[in-house]
Coordinates of C-alpha atoms in Angstrom, one line a residue:
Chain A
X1 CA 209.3 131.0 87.6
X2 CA 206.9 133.1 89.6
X3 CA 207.3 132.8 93.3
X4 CA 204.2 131.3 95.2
X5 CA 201.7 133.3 96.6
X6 CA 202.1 132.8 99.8
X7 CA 199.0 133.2 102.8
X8 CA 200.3 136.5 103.3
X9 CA 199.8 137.9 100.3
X10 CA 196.8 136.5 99.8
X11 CA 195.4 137.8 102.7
X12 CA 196.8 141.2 102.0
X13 CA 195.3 140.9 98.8
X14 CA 191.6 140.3 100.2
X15 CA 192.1 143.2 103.1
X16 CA 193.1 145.5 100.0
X17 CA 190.2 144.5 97.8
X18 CA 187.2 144.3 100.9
X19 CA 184.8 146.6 101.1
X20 CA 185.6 149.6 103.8
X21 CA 184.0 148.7 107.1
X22 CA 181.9 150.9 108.6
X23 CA 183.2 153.3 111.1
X24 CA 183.3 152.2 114.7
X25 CA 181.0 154.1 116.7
X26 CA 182.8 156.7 119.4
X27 CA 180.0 155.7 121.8
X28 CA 181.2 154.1 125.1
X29 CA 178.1 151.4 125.1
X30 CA 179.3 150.2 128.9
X31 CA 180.1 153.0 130.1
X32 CA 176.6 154.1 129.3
X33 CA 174.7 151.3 130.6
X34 CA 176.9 151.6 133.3
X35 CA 176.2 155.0 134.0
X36 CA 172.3 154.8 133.7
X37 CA 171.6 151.2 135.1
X38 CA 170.0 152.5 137.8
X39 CA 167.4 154.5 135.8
X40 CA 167.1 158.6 135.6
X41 CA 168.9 161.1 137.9
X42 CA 166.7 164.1 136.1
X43 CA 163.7 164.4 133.7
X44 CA 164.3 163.8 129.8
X45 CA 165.2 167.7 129.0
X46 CA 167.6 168.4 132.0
X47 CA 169.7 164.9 131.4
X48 CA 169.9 166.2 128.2
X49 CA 171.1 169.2 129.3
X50 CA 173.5 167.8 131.5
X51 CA 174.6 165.8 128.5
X52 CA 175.6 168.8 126.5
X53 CA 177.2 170.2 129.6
X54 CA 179.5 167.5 129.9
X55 CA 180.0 167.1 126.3
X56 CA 181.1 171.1 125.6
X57 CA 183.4 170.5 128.9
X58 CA 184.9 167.5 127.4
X59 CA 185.6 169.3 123.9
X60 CA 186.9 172.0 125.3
X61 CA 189.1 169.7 127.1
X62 CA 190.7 167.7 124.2
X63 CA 189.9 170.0 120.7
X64 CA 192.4 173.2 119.8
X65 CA 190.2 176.5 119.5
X66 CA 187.3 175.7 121.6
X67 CA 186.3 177.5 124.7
X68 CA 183.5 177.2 126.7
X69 CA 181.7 179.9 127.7
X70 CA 181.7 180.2 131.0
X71 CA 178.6 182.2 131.8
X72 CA 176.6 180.0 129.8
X73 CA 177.2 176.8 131.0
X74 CA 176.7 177.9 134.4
X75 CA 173.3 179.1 133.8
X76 CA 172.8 176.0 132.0
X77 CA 174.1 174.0 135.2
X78 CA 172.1 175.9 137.6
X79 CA 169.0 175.7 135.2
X80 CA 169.3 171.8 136.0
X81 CA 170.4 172.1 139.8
X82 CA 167.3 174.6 140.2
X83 CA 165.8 171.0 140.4
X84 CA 166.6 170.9 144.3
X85 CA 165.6 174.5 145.2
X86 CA 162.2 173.6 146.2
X87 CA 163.8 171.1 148.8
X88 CA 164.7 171.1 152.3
X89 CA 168.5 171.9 152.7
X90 CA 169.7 169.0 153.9
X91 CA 167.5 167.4 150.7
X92 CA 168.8 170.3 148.4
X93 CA 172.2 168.9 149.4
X94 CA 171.7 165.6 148.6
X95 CA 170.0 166.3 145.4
X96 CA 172.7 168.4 144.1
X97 CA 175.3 166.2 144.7
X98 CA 173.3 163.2 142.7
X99 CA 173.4 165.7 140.2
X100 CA 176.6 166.7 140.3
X101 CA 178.2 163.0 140.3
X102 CA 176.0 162.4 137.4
X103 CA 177.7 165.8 135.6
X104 CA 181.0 164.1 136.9
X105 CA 180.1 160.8 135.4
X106 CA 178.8 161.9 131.8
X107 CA 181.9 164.5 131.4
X108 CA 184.4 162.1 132.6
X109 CA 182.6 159.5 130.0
X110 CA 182.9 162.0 126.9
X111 CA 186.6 162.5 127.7
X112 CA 187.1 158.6 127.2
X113 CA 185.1 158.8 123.9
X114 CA 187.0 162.1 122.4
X115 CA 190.3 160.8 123.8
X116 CA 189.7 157.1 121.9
X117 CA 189.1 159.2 118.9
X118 CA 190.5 162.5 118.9
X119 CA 190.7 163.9 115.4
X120 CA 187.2 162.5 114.6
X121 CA 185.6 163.3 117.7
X122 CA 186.9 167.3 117.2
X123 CA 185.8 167.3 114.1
X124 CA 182.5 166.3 114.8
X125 CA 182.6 169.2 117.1
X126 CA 183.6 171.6 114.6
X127 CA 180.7 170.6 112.4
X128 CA 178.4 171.0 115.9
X129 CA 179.6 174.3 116.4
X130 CA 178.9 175.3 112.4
X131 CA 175.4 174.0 112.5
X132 CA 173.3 177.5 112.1
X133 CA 170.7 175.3 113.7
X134 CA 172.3 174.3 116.7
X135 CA 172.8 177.4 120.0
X136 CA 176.3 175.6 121.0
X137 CA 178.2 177.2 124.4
X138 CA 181.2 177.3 123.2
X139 CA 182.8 181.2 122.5
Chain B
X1 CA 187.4 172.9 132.9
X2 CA 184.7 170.9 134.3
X3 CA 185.5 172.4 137.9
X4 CA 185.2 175.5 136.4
X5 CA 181.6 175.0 135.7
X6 CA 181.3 173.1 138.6
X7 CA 182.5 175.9 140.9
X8 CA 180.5 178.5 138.8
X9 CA 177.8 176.5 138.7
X10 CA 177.8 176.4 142.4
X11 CA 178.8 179.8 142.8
X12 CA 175.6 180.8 141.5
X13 CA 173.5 178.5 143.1
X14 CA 173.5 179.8 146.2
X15 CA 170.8 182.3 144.6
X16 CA 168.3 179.4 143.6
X17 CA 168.9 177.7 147.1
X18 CA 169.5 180.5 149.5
X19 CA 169.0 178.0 152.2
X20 CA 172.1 176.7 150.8
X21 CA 174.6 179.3 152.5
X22 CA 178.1 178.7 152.9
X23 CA 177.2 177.8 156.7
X24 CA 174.7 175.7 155.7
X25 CA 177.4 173.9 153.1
X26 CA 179.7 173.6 156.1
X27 CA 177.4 172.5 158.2
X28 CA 175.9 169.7 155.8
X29 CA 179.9 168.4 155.4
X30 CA 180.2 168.7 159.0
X31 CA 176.6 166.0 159.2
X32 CA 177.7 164.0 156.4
X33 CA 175.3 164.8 154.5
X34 CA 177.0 165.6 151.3
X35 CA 179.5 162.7 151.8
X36 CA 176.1 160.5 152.1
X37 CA 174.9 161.4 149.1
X38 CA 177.8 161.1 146.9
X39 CA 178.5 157.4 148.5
X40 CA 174.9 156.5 147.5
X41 CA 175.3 157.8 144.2
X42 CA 178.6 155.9 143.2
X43 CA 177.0 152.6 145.5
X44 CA 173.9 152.0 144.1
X45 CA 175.2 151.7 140.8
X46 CA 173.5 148.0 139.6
X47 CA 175.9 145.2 138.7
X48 CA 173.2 143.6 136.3
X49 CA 173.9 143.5 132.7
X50 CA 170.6 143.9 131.0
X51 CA 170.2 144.4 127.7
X52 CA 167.8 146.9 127.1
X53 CA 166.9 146.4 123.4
X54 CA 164.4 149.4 123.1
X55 CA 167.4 151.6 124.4
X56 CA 167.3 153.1 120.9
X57 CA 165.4 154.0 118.4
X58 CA 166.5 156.6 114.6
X59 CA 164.7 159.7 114.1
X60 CA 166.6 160.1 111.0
X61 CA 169.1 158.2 108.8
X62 CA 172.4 158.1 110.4
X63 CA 171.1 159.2 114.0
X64 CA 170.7 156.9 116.8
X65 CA 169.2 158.0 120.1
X66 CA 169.6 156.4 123.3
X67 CA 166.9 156.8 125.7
X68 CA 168.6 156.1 129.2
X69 CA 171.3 158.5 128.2
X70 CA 168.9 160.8 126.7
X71 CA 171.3 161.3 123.9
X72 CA 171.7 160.8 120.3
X73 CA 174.6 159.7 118.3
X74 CA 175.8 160.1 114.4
X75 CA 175.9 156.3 113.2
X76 CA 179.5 155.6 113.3
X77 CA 180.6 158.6 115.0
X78 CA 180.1 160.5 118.0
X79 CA 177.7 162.7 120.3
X80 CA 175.4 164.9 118.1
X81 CA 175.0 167.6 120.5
X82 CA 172.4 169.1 117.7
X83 CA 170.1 166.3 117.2
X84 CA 170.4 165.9 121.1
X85 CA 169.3 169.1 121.5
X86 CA 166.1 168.3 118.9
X87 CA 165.0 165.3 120.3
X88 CA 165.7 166.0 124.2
X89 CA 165.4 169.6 124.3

């Protein structure tokens, strides 16, 4: 006599025959809001910039074989700081340290994401860094 | 790595913002003025919870960009540095 099929099973069976889910997105939604609730730090181009800063940093950080290059992301940083030369000093100051915090904040946020999902988020990076398309800084 | 960049990056400030000497540096620490501003950065973060629906918008199938972040995403996967780059410059 067959043995029952018990809730188990049958729930096994369903989770075996469902349609893949889509993948979870790496992206730290409250972080983010987080992070920007207060509106922009910089102008559209150099938060992006600071963006890919933090990003490289962060996969340099967590993914075997990637380096960043050094000389590049530091004229990429100053490039954004440059935004406080035409200040006073003791504005400069202030203004580069926003900045800087927000670096802090978007690098420290891309560790969380790569760290929650390592082998996806380095390979993701790999494909970056293959994208003929795409001036990456890492060496 | 990030203080790397952080250190080179304000290695070679000093060039942009001569003003900025090491003195200067010193003496801003010394005033509280750096302190200051990195108190009113972390502070003023906002405790509301809006939801910003027109956050984020596709310029392509499986892209999302988010404009507060000025950053855009592969749909179920992570930062696209490359489309980033596209949108944001």
């Amino acid at each position: 006599m067959p043995r029952p099929i018990t809730a188990c099973a049958l729930a096994a069976a369903l989770a075996a025959t469902a349609a893949p889910a889509l993948a979870q997105s790496q992206r730290l939604q409250a972080a983010w809001d987080a992070a920007t609730a207060e509106g922009p730090v910089l102008e559209d181009a150099a938060a992006a910039r600071l963006n890919q800063i933090a990003y490289h940093s962060a996969v340099d950080g967590l993914c075997e074989g990637f380096e960043i290059d050094v000389a590049e992301i530091s004229a990429a940083a100053n490039a954004v700081l440059a935004d406080a030369a035409a200040l006073d000093p003791e504005a400069a100051m202030a203004r580069q340290a926003e900045i800087l915090v927000a670096l802090g904040t978007a690098h420290g946020i891309f560790l969380a994401e790569g760290s929650l999902n390592p082998a996806a988020f380095c390979a993701e990076a790999a494909a970056v860094r293959d994208d003929p398309a795409f001036d990456d800084h890492w060496r | 790595m990030i203080g790397c960049v952080l250190a080179g990056a304000l290695a070679l400030a000093a060039p942009l913002a001569p003003q900025a000497r090491a003195n200067d540096v010193g003496a801003a620490i010394a005033a509280g003025v750096v302190g200051a501003a990195i108190g009113a950065s972390l502070a003023k973060k906002s405790k509301s919870r809006h939801k910003h629906a027109d956050d984020r918008f596709s310029p392509a199938a499986g892209v999302t960009c988010y404009r507060r972040q000025r950053a855009c995403y592969k749909d179920g996967g992570g930062f696209a540095a490359n489309w980033t780059h596209r949108i944001y410059g």
